[in-house]
Coordinates of C-alpha atoms in Angstrom, one line a residue:
M228 CA -44.9 6.0 17.1
N229 CA -45.7 4.0 20.2
P230 CA -43.3 1.0 20.5
S231 CA -45.7 -0.6 23.0
E232 CA -48.1 -1.2 20.1
P233 CA -46.2 -3.1 17.4
R234 CA -47.7 -3.3 14.0
P235 CA -49.9 -6.5 13.6
D236 CA -48.1 -7.4 10.3
A237 CA -44.6 -7.3 11.8
A238 CA -43.0 -10.0 13.9
P239 CA -42.0 -8.6 17.3
L240 CA -38.3 -7.6 17.5
F241 CA -36.1 -8.2 20.6
P242 CA -36.4 -4.8 22.3
L243 CA -33.2 -2.7 22.6
S244 CA -34.1 -1.9 26.2
A245 CA -33.9 -5.7 26.9
V246 CA -30.3 -6.1 25.6
A247 CA -28.4 -6.9 28.8
H248 CA -24.8 -6.1 29.8
Q249 CA -23.8 -4.3 26.6
P250 CA -23.8 -0.7 27.9
D251 CA -21.3 0.7 25.3
L252 CA -23.3 -0.9 22.4
T253 CA -26.7 0.5 23.6
L254 CA -25.1 3.9 24.2
A255 CA -23.6 4.0 20.7
L256 CA -26.9 3.0 19.1
S257 CA -28.7 5.6 21.1
L258 CA -26.3 8.3 20.0
L259 CA -26.8 7.2 16.4
A260 CA -30.6 7.3 16.8
V261 CA -30.3 10.9 18.1
S262 CA -27.8 12.0 15.4
P263 CA -27.5 9.8 12.3
A264 CA -25.1 12.5 11.0
L265 CA -22.4 10.9 13.2
G266 CA -21.7 8.8 10.1
G267 CA -22.6 5.2 11.2
L268 CA -21.6 2.7 13.8
L269 CA -19.1 -0.2 13.4
I270 CA -19.7 -3.1 15.8
R271 CA -16.7 -5.4 16.2
G272 CA -16.8 -8.6 18.1
D273 CA -17.4 -12.3 18.4
R274 CA -20.5 -14.1 17.0
G275 CA -23.4 -14.3 19.4
A276 CA -22.7 -10.9 21.1
A277 CA -26.0 -9.3 20.2
K278 CA -24.7 -7.3 17.2
S279 CA -27.5 -7.9 14.7
T280 CA -30.1 -8.2 17.4
S281 CA -29.3 -4.7 18.7
A282 CA -29.2 -3.2 15.2
R283 CA -32.6 -4.6 14.3
A284 CA -34.0 -3.2 17.6
L285 CA -32.8 0.3 16.7
A286 CA -35.2 0.6 13.8
A287 CA -38.2 0.4 16.1
L288 CA -36.9 3.5 18.0
L289 CA -36.6 5.7 14.9
P290 CA -39.3 8.2 13.9
A291 CA -41.4 7.3 10.9
N292 CA -42.2 10.9 9.8
V293 CA -39.1 11.4 7.7
E294 CA -39.1 13.6 4.6
G295 CA -39.1 11.4 1.5
L296 CA -40.1 8.3 3.4
P297 CA -43.0 6.3 1.7
A298 CA -46.0 5.8 3.9
H299 CA -45.5 2.3 5.3
G300 CA -47.9 2.7 8.2
E301 CA -47.6 3.6 11.8
G302 CA -44.1 3.2 13.2
A303 CA -42.6 2.0 10.0
A304 CA -39.0 3.1 10.0
P305 CA -37.4 0.5 7.7
F306 CA -34.7 -2.0 8.6
V307 CA -32.7 -3.0 5.5
N308 CA -30.2 -5.9 5.7
L309 CA -27.6 -5.7 3.0
P310 CA -26.8 -9.2 1.7
L311 CA -23.1 -10.0 1.5
G312 CA -23.3 -10.9 -2.2
A313 CA -25.2 -7.8 -3.2
G314 CA -23.8 -6.0 -6.3
E315 CA -23.7 -2.3 -7.0
E316 CA -27.0 -2.3 -9.0
R317 CA -28.8 -3.8 -6.0
V318 CA -27.3 -1.3 -3.6
V319 CA -27.5 2.0 -5.5
G320 CA -30.3 1.2 -7.9
T321 CA -30.4 0.6 -11.6
L322 CA -32.5 1.3 -14.7
D323 CA -36.1 0.0 -14.4
L324 CA -36.2 -2.1 -17.6
D325 CA -40.0 -2.6 -17.5
A326 CA -40.4 1.2 -17.6
A327 CA -37.7 1.6 -20.3
L328 CA -39.6 -0.8 -22.5
R329 CA -42.6 1.4 -22.1
G330 CA -40.5 4.4 -23.1
E331 CA -39.9 5.8 -19.6
A332 CA -36.5 6.5 -18.1
R333 CA -36.9 5.6 -14.5
L334 CA -34.6 4.4 -11.7
K335 CA -35.4 1.2 -9.9
P336 CA -34.5 2.1 -6.2
G337 CA -31.7 0.2 -4.5
L338 CA -31.2 -0.7 -0.9
I339 CA -29.9 2.8 0.0
A340 CA -33.3 4.3 -1.1
Q341 CA -35.2 1.6 0.8
A342 CA -33.3 2.4 4.0
H343 CA -34.2 6.1 4.0
G344 CA -35.5 7.0 7.4
G345 CA -34.4 3.7 9.0
V346 CA -31.5 1.4 9.5
L347 CA -29.2 0.0 6.9
Y348 CA -27.4 -3.0 8.5
I349 CA -24.3 -4.7 6.9
D350 CA -23.2 -7.9 8.5
E351 CA -19.5 -8.8 7.9
V352 CA -18.9 -5.3 6.5
N353 CA -15.2 -6.2 6.3
L354 CA -16.0 -8.7 3.5
L355 CA -17.9 -6.2 1.4
P356 CA -16.2 -4.9 -1.7
D357 CA -14.4 -1.6 -1.0
H358 CA -16.3 0.4 -3.6
L359 CA -19.6 -0.5 -2.1
V360 CA -18.4 0.4 1.4
D361 CA -17.3 3.8 0.0
V362 CA -20.7 4.4 -1.6
L363 CA -22.6 3.5 1.6
L364 CA -20.3 5.7 3.8
D365 CA -20.8 8.6 1.4
A366 CA -24.5 8.4 1.5
A367 CA -24.6 8.0 5.3
A368 CA -22.4 11.0 5.9
M369 CA -24.1 13.4 3.4
G370 CA -27.7 12.3 3.9
V371 CA -28.1 12.4 0.1
H372 CA -27.8 9.7 -2.5
R373 CA -26.7 10.5 -6.1
V374 CA -27.1 8.0 -8.9
E375 CA -25.6 8.7 -12.3
R376 CA -25.7 5.6 -14.5
D377 CA -27.6 4.1 -17.5
G378 CA -28.2 7.6 -18.8
L379 CA -30.0 8.6 -15.6
S380 CA -29.1 11.3 -13.0
V381 CA -31.1 11.0 -9.8
T382 CA -30.6 12.7 -6.4
A383 CA -32.7 11.5 -3.5
P384 CA -32.5 12.0 0.3
A385 CA -30.8 9.1 2.1
R386 CA -30.9 9.8 5.8
F387 CA -30.4 6.5 7.6
A388 CA -28.5 5.0 10.5
L389 CA -25.7 2.9 9.0
V390 CA -24.7 0.0 11.2
G391 CA -21.9 -2.4 10.2
S392 CA -20.7 -5.5 12.1
M393 CA -17.7 -7.6 11.7
N394 CA -15.6 -10.3 13.4
P395 CA -12.0 -9.0 13.5
E396 CA -10.7 -12.6 13.2
E397 CA -12.0 -12.7 9.6
G398 CA -10.1 -9.6 8.4
S399 CA -10.1 -5.9 8.9
L400 CA -11.4 -2.8 7.1
R401 CA -8.9 -0.6 5.4
P402 CA -7.9 2.4 7.6
Q403 CA -9.6 5.0 5.4
F404 CA -12.9 3.1 5.8
L405 CA -12.4 2.7 9.5
D406 CA -11.9 6.4 9.9
R407 CA -15.2 7.2 8.1
F408 CA -17.3 5.1 10.5
G409 CA -18.3 7.7 13.1
L410 CA -18.5 5.4 16.1
C411 CA -17.1 2.0 16.9
V412 CA -17.8 -0.5 19.7
D413 CA -15.9 -3.6 20.5
V414 CA -18.3 -6.2 22.0
Q415 CA -17.9 -9.6 23.5
A416 CA -20.0 -11.9 25.4
P417 CA -19.8 -11.4 29.2
T418 CA -17.6 -13.8 31.2
T419 CA -19.4 -13.5 34.5
P420 CA -21.7 -16.5 35.0
G421 CA -24.5 -14.4 36.4
E422 CA -24.5 -12.0 33.5
R423 CA -24.4 -14.8 30.9
A424 CA -27.3 -16.6 32.7
E425 CA -29.4 -13.4 32.6
I426 CA -28.8 -12.9 28.8
V427 CA -29.8 -16.6 28.1
R428 CA -32.8 -16.2 30.3
R429 CA -34.1 -13.2 28.4
R430 CA -33.4 -14.9 25.0
L431 CA -35.2 -18.0 26.0
A432 CA -38.2 -16.0 27.1
F433 CA -38.3 -14.1 23.9
D434 CA -38.0 -17.3 21.7
A435 CA -40.8 -19.0 23.7
D436 CA -43.3 -16.1 23.2
P437 CA -42.0 -13.0 21.3
A438 CA -45.3 -11.1 21.6
A439 CA -45.5 -11.7 25.4
F440 CA -41.9 -10.7 25.8
A441 CA -42.4 -7.5 23.8
R442 CA -45.4 -6.6 26.0
A443 CA -43.4 -7.2 29.1
W444 CA -40.8 -4.7 28.0
A445 CA -43.2 -2.3 26.3
G446 CA -42.9 0.2 29.2
A447 CA -39.1 0.3 29.1
E448 CA -39.1 0.5 25.3
A449 CA -41.6 3.4 25.3
D450 CA -39.5 5.3 27.9
L451 CA -36.4 4.8 25.7
Y452 CA -38.2 6.0 22.6
A453 CA -39.5 9.1 24.4
R454 CA -36.0 9.8 25.7
L455 CA -34.5 9.5 22.2
D456 CA -37.3 11.5 20.6
A457 CA -36.8 14.3 23.2
A458 CA -33.1 14.2 22.5
R459 CA -33.6 14.6 18.8
G460 CA -35.7 17.7 19.4
R461 CA -33.2 19.1 21.8
L462 CA -30.1 18.4 19.7
A463 CA -30.2 21.7 17.6
Q464 CA -30.1 23.7 20.9
V465 CA -27.0 22.1 22.3
T466 CA -23.9 24.3 22.5
V467 CA -20.3 23.4 23.3
P468 CA -18.1 25.7 25.3
D469 CA -15.0 26.8 23.3
A470 CA -12.7 25.5 26.0
L471 CA -13.8 21.9 25.3
L472 CA -12.5 22.1 21.8
I473 CA -9.0 21.8 23.4
R474 CA -10.1 18.8 25.4
I475 CA -11.5 17.1 22.2
A476 CA -8.2 17.8 20.4
D477 CA -6.3 16.4 23.4
H478 CA -8.2 13.1 23.2
A479 CA -7.5 12.8 19.5
A480 CA -3.8 13.6 19.9
A481 CA -3.4 11.1 22.8
A482 CA -4.8 8.4 20.6
G483 CA -2.3 9.3 17.8
V484 CA -5.1 10.2 15.4
R485 CA -4.2 12.3 12.4
S486 CA -7.5 12.8 10.8
L487 CA -9.5 15.8 11.8
R488 CA -12.7 13.8 11.2
A489 CA -12.2 12.3 14.6
D490 CA -12.4 15.8 16.3
L491 CA -15.6 16.7 14.4
V492 CA -17.3 13.4 15.2
L493 CA -16.3 13.6 18.8
Y494 CA -17.8 17.1 18.9
R495 CA -21.1 15.8 17.4
A496 CA -21.1 12.7 19.6
A497 CA -20.7 14.8 22.8
C498 CA -23.6 17.1 21.6
A499 CA -25.8 14.0 21.1
L500 CA -24.9 12.7 24.5
A501 CA -25.7 15.9 26.2
A502 CA -29.1 16.0 24.4
L503 CA -29.7 12.4 25.5
E504 CA -29.0 13.4 29.1
G505 CA -31.5 16.2 28.9
R506 CA -29.0 19.1 28.7
V507 CA -28.3 21.8 26.2
S508 CA -24.7 22.4 27.1
V509 CA -21.9 19.9 26.7
T510 CA -19.6 19.1 29.6
A511 CA -16.1 17.7 29.9
A512 CA -17.7 14.5 31.1
D513 CA -19.7 14.2 27.9
V514 CA -16.5 14.5 25.9
D515 CA -14.7 11.9 28.0
R516 CA -17.5 9.4 27.8
A517 CA -17.9 9.7 24.0
A518 CA -14.2 9.6 23.3
P519 CA -13.7 5.8 23.4
L520 CA -16.6 5.3 21.0
V521 CA -15.1 7.8 18.5
L522 CA -11.4 6.9 18.8
T523 CA -11.2 3.2 19.4
H524 CA -11.0 2.3 15.7
R525 CA -8.9 5.3 14.8
R526 CA -6.2 5.1 17.4
A527 CA -2.6 4.5 16.2
P528 CA -1.2 1.0 16.9
H529 CA 1.3 2.4 19.4
A530 CA -1.0 4.7 21.2
P531 CA -2.1 4.0 24.8
D532 CA -5.4 2.1 25.3
L533 CA -8.6 4.2 25.4
P534 CA -10.0 5.9 27.4
P535 CA -6.8 7.7 28.4
P536 CA -6.3 8.1 32.1
P537 CA -5.8 11.5 33.7
P538 CA -2.2 12.7 32.9
P539 CA 0.0 11.5 35.8
E540 CA 3.4 12.8 36.6
P541 CA 5.8 10.7 34.5
P542 CA 8.2 8.5 36.5
Q543 CA 11.6 9.9 36.8
P544 CA 14.3 7.7 35.2
P545 CA 17.5 6.9 37.2
A546 CA 20.2 9.5 37.0
D547 CA 22.5 7.1 35.2
P548 CA 20.4 4.6 33.3
P549 CA 22.3 1.3 32.6
T550 CA 23.4 0.6 29.1
D551 CA 21.9 -2.5 27.6
A552 CA 24.5 -5.2 26.9
P553 CA 24.8 -6.8 23.5
D554 CA 24.2 -10.5 23.2
G555 CA 26.9 -12.5 24.7
E556 CA 27.7 -10.1 27.5
A557 CA 26.4 -10.3 31.1
P558 CA 22.8 -9.1 31.4
P559 CA 22.1 -6.1 33.8
E560 CA 21.3 -6.8 37.4
A561 CA 17.6 -7.3 38.3
G562 CA 17.6 -4.0 40.1
D563 CA 18.9 -2.1 37.1
E564 CA 16.0 -3.0 34.8
P565 CA 14.4 0.0 33.1
P566 CA 11.2 1.2 34.8
H567 CA 8.0 -0.3 33.4
T568 CA 5.8 2.3 31.7
P569 CA 2.2 1.8 32.9
G570 CA 0.7 3.2 29.6
A571 CA 2.4 0.6 27.4
P572 CA 0.0 -2.1 26.1
D573 CA 0.5 -5.8 26.7
G574 CA 3.2 -5.3 29.3
G575 CA 5.3 -2.9 27.2
D576 CA 4.7 -3.8 23.6
H577 CA 5.6 -0.2 22.7
L578 CA 7.6 2.3 24.6
P579 CA 8.6 5.8 23.5
P580 CA 11.9 5.9 21.6
A581 CA 13.3 8.2 24.2
A582 CA 13.4 5.3 26.6
D583 CA 15.9 3.5 24.4
P584 CA 19.7 4.1 24.6
P585 CA 21.0 6.6 22.0
G586 CA 22.5 3.8 19.9
E587 CA 24.8 4.0 16.9
V588 CA 23.7 4.9 13.4
F589 CA 25.2 2.6 10.7
A590 CA 25.5 3.6 7.1
P591 CA 23.7 1.4 4.6
V592 CA 25.7 -1.2 2.7
P593 CA 24.4 -2.4 -0.7
A594 CA 22.5 -5.7 -0.2
H595 CA 19.4 -7.4 -1.8
V596 CA 16.4 -9.3 -0.6
A597 CA 13.6 -10.7 -2.7
L598 CA 10.2 -9.6 -1.4
P599 CA 7.5 -12.3 -0.9
L600 CA 5.3 -12.6 -4.0
P601 CA 1.6 -11.5 -3.7
G602 CA -1.0 -14.2 -3.8
A603 CA 0.1 -16.4 -1.0
G604 CA -1.9 -16.3 2.2
R605 CA -4.8 -14.2 3.3
G606 CA -6.1 -11.0 2.0
T607 CA -4.7 -11.1 -1.5
G608 CA -8.0 -10.3 -3.2
N609 CA -6.4 -8.1 -5.9
A610 CA -5.7 -11.0 -8.3
G611 CA -7.9 -11.8 -11.3
R612 CA -9.9 -9.5 -13.5
P613 CA -10.4 -5.8 -12.6
R614 CA -13.7 -5.1 -10.9
V615 CA -16.2 -3.2 -12.9
T616 CA -18.0 -0.4 -10.9
G617 CA -20.0 1.3 -13.7
S618 CA -19.9 2.5 -17.2
H619 CA -19.7 5.7 -19.3
P620 CA -20.5 6.7 -22.9
D621 CA -17.6 6.0 -25.3
A622 CA -18.1 5.9 -29.1
N623 CA -14.9 3.9 -29.5
P624 CA -14.5 1.8 -26.3
A625 CA -11.4 -0.3 -25.9
R626 CA -13.6 -2.6 -23.9
L627 CA -17.4 -2.8 -24.3
A628 CA -19.8 -2.8 -21.4
L629 CA -22.4 -4.8 -23.3
P630 CA -25.3 -4.9 -20.8
D631 CA -25.1 -1.1 -20.3
S632 CA -24.8 -0.5 -24.0
L633 CA -28.0 -2.5 -24.6
R634 CA -29.8 -0.6 -21.9
A635 CA -28.9 2.7 -23.5
A636 CA -30.2 1.4 -26.8
L637 CA -33.5 0.3 -25.2
I638 CA -33.9 3.7 -23.5
R639 CA -33.3 5.6 -26.7
A640 CA -35.7 3.4 -28.7
G641 CA -38.4 3.6 -26.1
L642 CA -38.1 7.4 -25.7
S643 CA -38.2 7.9 -29.4
G644 CA -41.2 5.7 -30.0
G645 CA -39.3 3.2 -32.1
S646 CA -40.9 0.4 -34.1
G647 CA -41.7 -3.0 -32.5
E648 CA -38.5 -4.4 -33.9
G649 CA -35.5 -4.7 -31.7
P650 CA -33.6 -1.4 -31.3
A651 CA -30.5 -1.0 -33.5
L652 CA -27.3 -0.5 -31.5
T653 CA -25.5 2.7 -32.6
R654 CA -22.2 4.2 -31.5
A655 CA -24.2 6.7 -29.4
D656 CA -25.3 3.7 -27.3
L657 CA -21.9 2.3 -26.7
R658 CA -20.6 2.2 -23.1
A659 CA -17.1 1.5 -21.8
P660 CA -16.7 -0.1 -18.3
I661 CA -15.4 1.9 -15.4
L662 CA -12.8 -0.3 -13.6
A663 CA -12.1 0.0 -9.9
P664 CA -8.5 1.0 -9.2
Q665 CA -6.3 -1.9 -8.3
E666 CA -5.2 -1.8 -4.6
G667 CA -1.6 -1.0 -4.2
R668 CA 0.8 -3.6 -2.7
R669 CA 1.6 -3.0 0.9
V670 CA 4.6 -4.3 2.8
L671 CA 5.3 -3.9 6.5
F672 CA 9.0 -4.1 7.3
V673 CA 10.0 -5.1 10.8
A674 CA 13.7 -4.6 11.4
D675 CA 15.8 -5.9 14.4
A676 CA 18.0 -2.9 15.4
S677 CA 19.3 -4.5 18.6
G678 CA 23.0 -4.6 19.7
S679 CA 23.5 -8.1 18.4
V680 CA 22.8 -7.0 14.8
G681 CA 25.0 -3.9 15.3
A682 CA 27.8 -5.8 17.0
S683 CA 28.0 -8.3 14.1
G684 CA 28.5 -5.4 11.7
R685 CA 25.5 -6.5 9.7
M686 CA 23.2 -3.5 10.4
G687 CA 24.6 -1.7 7.3
A688 CA 23.6 -4.7 5.2
L689 CA 20.2 -4.9 6.8
K690 CA 19.6 -1.2 5.9
G691 CA 20.9 -1.7 2.4
A692 CA 18.4 -4.6 1.9
L693 CA 15.6 -2.5 3.3
L694 CA 16.4 0.3 0.9
D695 CA 16.6 -2.1 -2.0
A696 CA 13.2 -3.6 -1.1
L697 CA 11.7 -0.1 -0.8
G698 CA 12.9 1.2 -4.1
G699 CA 14.0 -1.7 -6.2
P700 CA 12.1 -3.8 -8.8
G701 CA 8.7 -5.0 -7.5
H702 CA 8.8 -2.5 -4.7
P703 CA 5.5 -2.0 -2.7
D704 CA 3.2 0.9 -3.4
R705 CA 2.9 1.6 0.3
A706 CA 5.3 0.6 3.1
A707 CA 5.6 0.9 6.8
L708 CA 8.6 0.3 9.1
I709 CA 8.8 -1.0 12.7
T710 CA 12.2 -1.1 14.4
F711 CA 12.9 -2.8 17.7
R712 CA 15.7 -2.4 20.1
G713 CA 16.4 -1.7 23.8
V714 CA 13.1 -1.9 25.7
G715 CA 10.4 -1.8 23.0
A716 CA 9.3 -1.6 19.4
T717 CA 8.5 1.6 17.5
L718 CA 6.3 2.2 14.4
L719 CA 9.1 4.4 12.9
L720 CA 7.2 4.9 9.6
D721 CA 3.5 4.7 9.2
W722 CA 2.0 3.5 5.9
T723 CA 3.3 5.8 3.1
A724 CA 3.8 5.9 -0.6
D725 CA 6.8 8.3 -0.2
A726 CA 9.9 6.2 -1.0
H727 CA 12.1 9.1 0.1
A728 CA 10.4 9.2 3.6
G729 CA 11.1 5.4 3.9
A730 CA 14.7 5.9 2.9
R731 CA 15.2 8.7 5.5
A732 CA 13.6 6.5 8.2
V733 CA 15.9 3.6 7.4
E734 CA 19.1 5.5 7.0
G735 CA 18.6 7.4 10.4
A736 CA 17.5 4.4 12.4
P737 CA 19.8 3.9 15.4
T738 CA 21.2 0.5 16.6
G739 CA 21.9 -0.8 20.1
G740 CA 20.4 -2.5 23.2
R741 CA 18.6 -5.7 23.7
T742 CA 16.1 -7.6 21.4
P743 CA 12.4 -7.0 22.3
L744 CA 11.2 -9.4 19.6
T745 CA 7.8 -10.2 21.1
Q746 CA 6.9 -6.5 21.4
A747 CA 7.8 -6.0 17.7
L748 CA 5.7 -9.0 16.6
R749 CA 2.7 -7.8 18.5
L750 CA 3.0 -4.3 17.2
A751 CA 3.3 -5.8 13.7
R752 CA 0.0 -7.7 14.3
A753 CA -1.8 -4.5 15.4
T754 CA -0.4 -2.6 12.4
L755 CA -1.4 -5.3 9.9
D756 CA -4.9 -5.5 11.3
G757 CA -5.6 -2.1 9.7
A758 CA -4.1 -3.0 6.3
R759 CA -6.0 -5.7 4.5
G760 CA -3.8 -7.9 2.2
A761 CA -0.5 -6.4 3.5
Q762 CA 2.7 -8.5 3.5
L763 CA 5.3 -8.8 6.2
V764 CA 9.1 -8.8 5.9
L765 CA 10.9 -9.5 9.2
F766 CA 14.7 -8.9 9.6
T767 CA 16.0 -10.6 12.8
D768 CA 18.4 -13.1 14.3
G769 CA 15.6 -14.3 16.6
R770 CA 17.6 -13.8 19.8
A771 CA 14.7 -12.4 21.9
N772 CA 15.8 -11.4 25.4
V773 CA 13.2 -8.9 26.6
P774 CA 10.1 -10.4 28.3
T775 CA 6.8 -8.6 28.3
Q776 CA 6.0 -9.8 31.8
P777 CA 8.4 -10.3 34.8
G778 CA 9.7 -13.8 34.9
A779 CA 8.4 -14.8 31.4
D780 CA 10.5 -16.6 28.8
P781 CA 11.2 -14.1 26.0
W782 CA 11.7 -16.8 23.4
A783 CA 8.5 -18.7 24.3
E784 CA 6.6 -15.4 24.1
A785 CA 8.2 -14.6 20.7
L786 CA 7.1 -17.9 19.3
G787 CA 3.5 -17.3 20.5
A788 CA 3.5 -13.9 18.9
A789 CA 4.8 -15.4 15.7
R790 CA 2.0 -18.0 15.6
A791 CA -0.5 -15.1 15.8
L792 CA 0.8 -13.9 12.5
R793 CA 0.1 -17.2 10.6
G794 CA -1.8 -16.6 7.4
V795 CA 0.0 -13.3 6.6
P796 CA 2.2 -13.5 3.5
A797 CA 5.6 -13.2 5.1
L798 CA 9.3 -13.5 4.7
V799 CA 11.8 -13.9 7.5
V800 CA 15.3 -12.6 6.7
D801 CA 17.9 -14.3 8.9
T802 CA 20.4 -11.7 10.1
E803 CA 22.3 -14.1 12.4
S804 CA 26.1 -14.2 12.0
G805 CA 29.1 -16.0 13.5
R806 CA 30.3 -19.5 13.6
V807 CA 27.9 -20.6 16.4
R808 CA 24.3 -20.0 15.3
L809 CA 21.1 -20.8 17.1
G810 CA 18.9 -20.9 14.0
R811 CA 16.0 -19.1 15.7
A812 CA 15.0 -17.2 12.6
A813 CA 14.1 -20.5 11.0
Q814 CA 12.0 -21.4 14.0
L815 CA 10.2 -18.1 13.8
A816 CA 9.6 -18.7 10.1
R817 CA 8.0 -22.1 10.8
A818 CA 5.8 -20.6 13.5
M819 CA 4.6 -17.9 11.2
G820 CA 4.3 -20.1 8.1
A821 CA 6.7 -17.8 6.4
D822 CA 9.4 -18.1 3.8
L823 CA 13.0 -17.9 5.1
A824 CA 16.0 -16.2 3.4
P825 CA 19.5 -15.3 4.7
L826 CA 20.9 -11.8 4.7
H827 CA 23.8 -12.0 2.3
L828 CA 26.6 -9.5 2.6
P829 CA 28.3 -8.3 -0.6
D830 CA 31.7 -9.8 -1.4
H831 CA 33.5 -6.6 -0.5
H832 CA 31.8 -6.5 2.9
P833 CA 32.6 -9.9 4.5
D834 CA 31.0 -10.9 7.8
P835 CA 33.2 -9.4 10.5
S836 CA 32.2 -12.1 13.0
L837 CA 33.9 -14.7 10.8
E838 CA 37.3 -12.9 10.5
T839 CA 40.3 -14.5 12.1
P840 CA 41.7 -12.3 14.9

């Protein structure tokens, strides 16, 4: 292929070498061009940040001589754009009805088969049905596409570069799908006026005369193609020193990644980068450079931002750290504030639990809280009829897949040379639908464990309500727990279906210190971004008193963080007690667009703050 000589029947594409001021994006696409086995690239960012333009340009840099690729002409690596409304038959292929009527059992290829040897691009991949995302990621990772439907069983090569793009503001991918994308890049339009002007200048030149623009960049594009082609030929020779496996594992551990897929993809990405740089041995610099592309979308919400800095000496805490005062007592002096941890995101949204005072552990007291009902707010796409993903033979189906049953009858009649009359439907033709499993209900619990809740004697009731919600009627299929106290918020329990693990986390949660409410709400936002359709239950009295920045108003910050959660189905449980109440939980609920409920203590556990001394 010579990219300087575009095919006359194809409209010129914006060259990848001409994409300006997106170095991470062009690097990730180059790595994917060298090694499609990386498993695909997810591009997250605002509209107008060159996501689709760059993906289209990648196809022009891929080789055309791929096994199993139809002869499309010189330099004809295909670019397939998957429409958002495409169904399973369009994506994986289906029975060729014309051939069936002639008595031939033949598969009509889908978009996966058409993308072999090229690029399969999915815009708004976060809005694609989960079962289709699963099929596409499987094919991209294995390089083979298997179709078993309509009485057919077909296996075909499917080596393509999978590129998905999404705007995070419109929803996230589920964590298991995020993990299966090999690479990820967060892109945004530059803010520097000079860089923005250069991007606009190039785009205007391309729109005015695409052919002339392509000719002007033909030399740079040919150099990039030659570099990628040489790297593909060199990739099999690249070796990784055994000592670098520890460095790879260190990167994954620092990002809080549990899946070993991240280590394997980082290994392959470092190999592709070394090949791209003209070397046959991977260096530590290759691993460090590739790590953000591999770990950005996999990192735990509480992990430090990537790329991780060199490990510095941790600051030594004071010999006698001050004890946080509960609400109502004098705050500590300015000089006694706990030291700021540089690695904490957003000014300290998450600090290690070890930085908090030890706290007191309260035993749960029986209490009840009604969880928010599913169906309100965003991401509740589980309602309605179950989604049909295929069919299977069933002589006595409880539910009939009529189109597939008719197809089976047509195939049987055609292959047996039946008469010209319509084929008779027999029990052997009957098909039952395969229904996609219904997504489980997810609830993120965020619990105020500060000294104000403990001093009021209501922490036991808060724990009792949490345990009731975790294991009572209508309990979630998966739950996560964030607690906040002292100097930060902690994801105490990641998403789990283990009710016993949730109970252990709740029962052992300590209490004491100040109320870092803003940090908890921001950590909740980050945790919910990876869990489509999850609900939020917040237990708090709203008495925020830990700013994220020096001199900031903690309550104003908390309201801002609450507004960022609007649209999430949520319930705020007011844990405030005493005769004088600020009513801040109600204000938080209004800012979040959430329901509000009080935390009721059982009759035999009256509110201690209301007792007469």
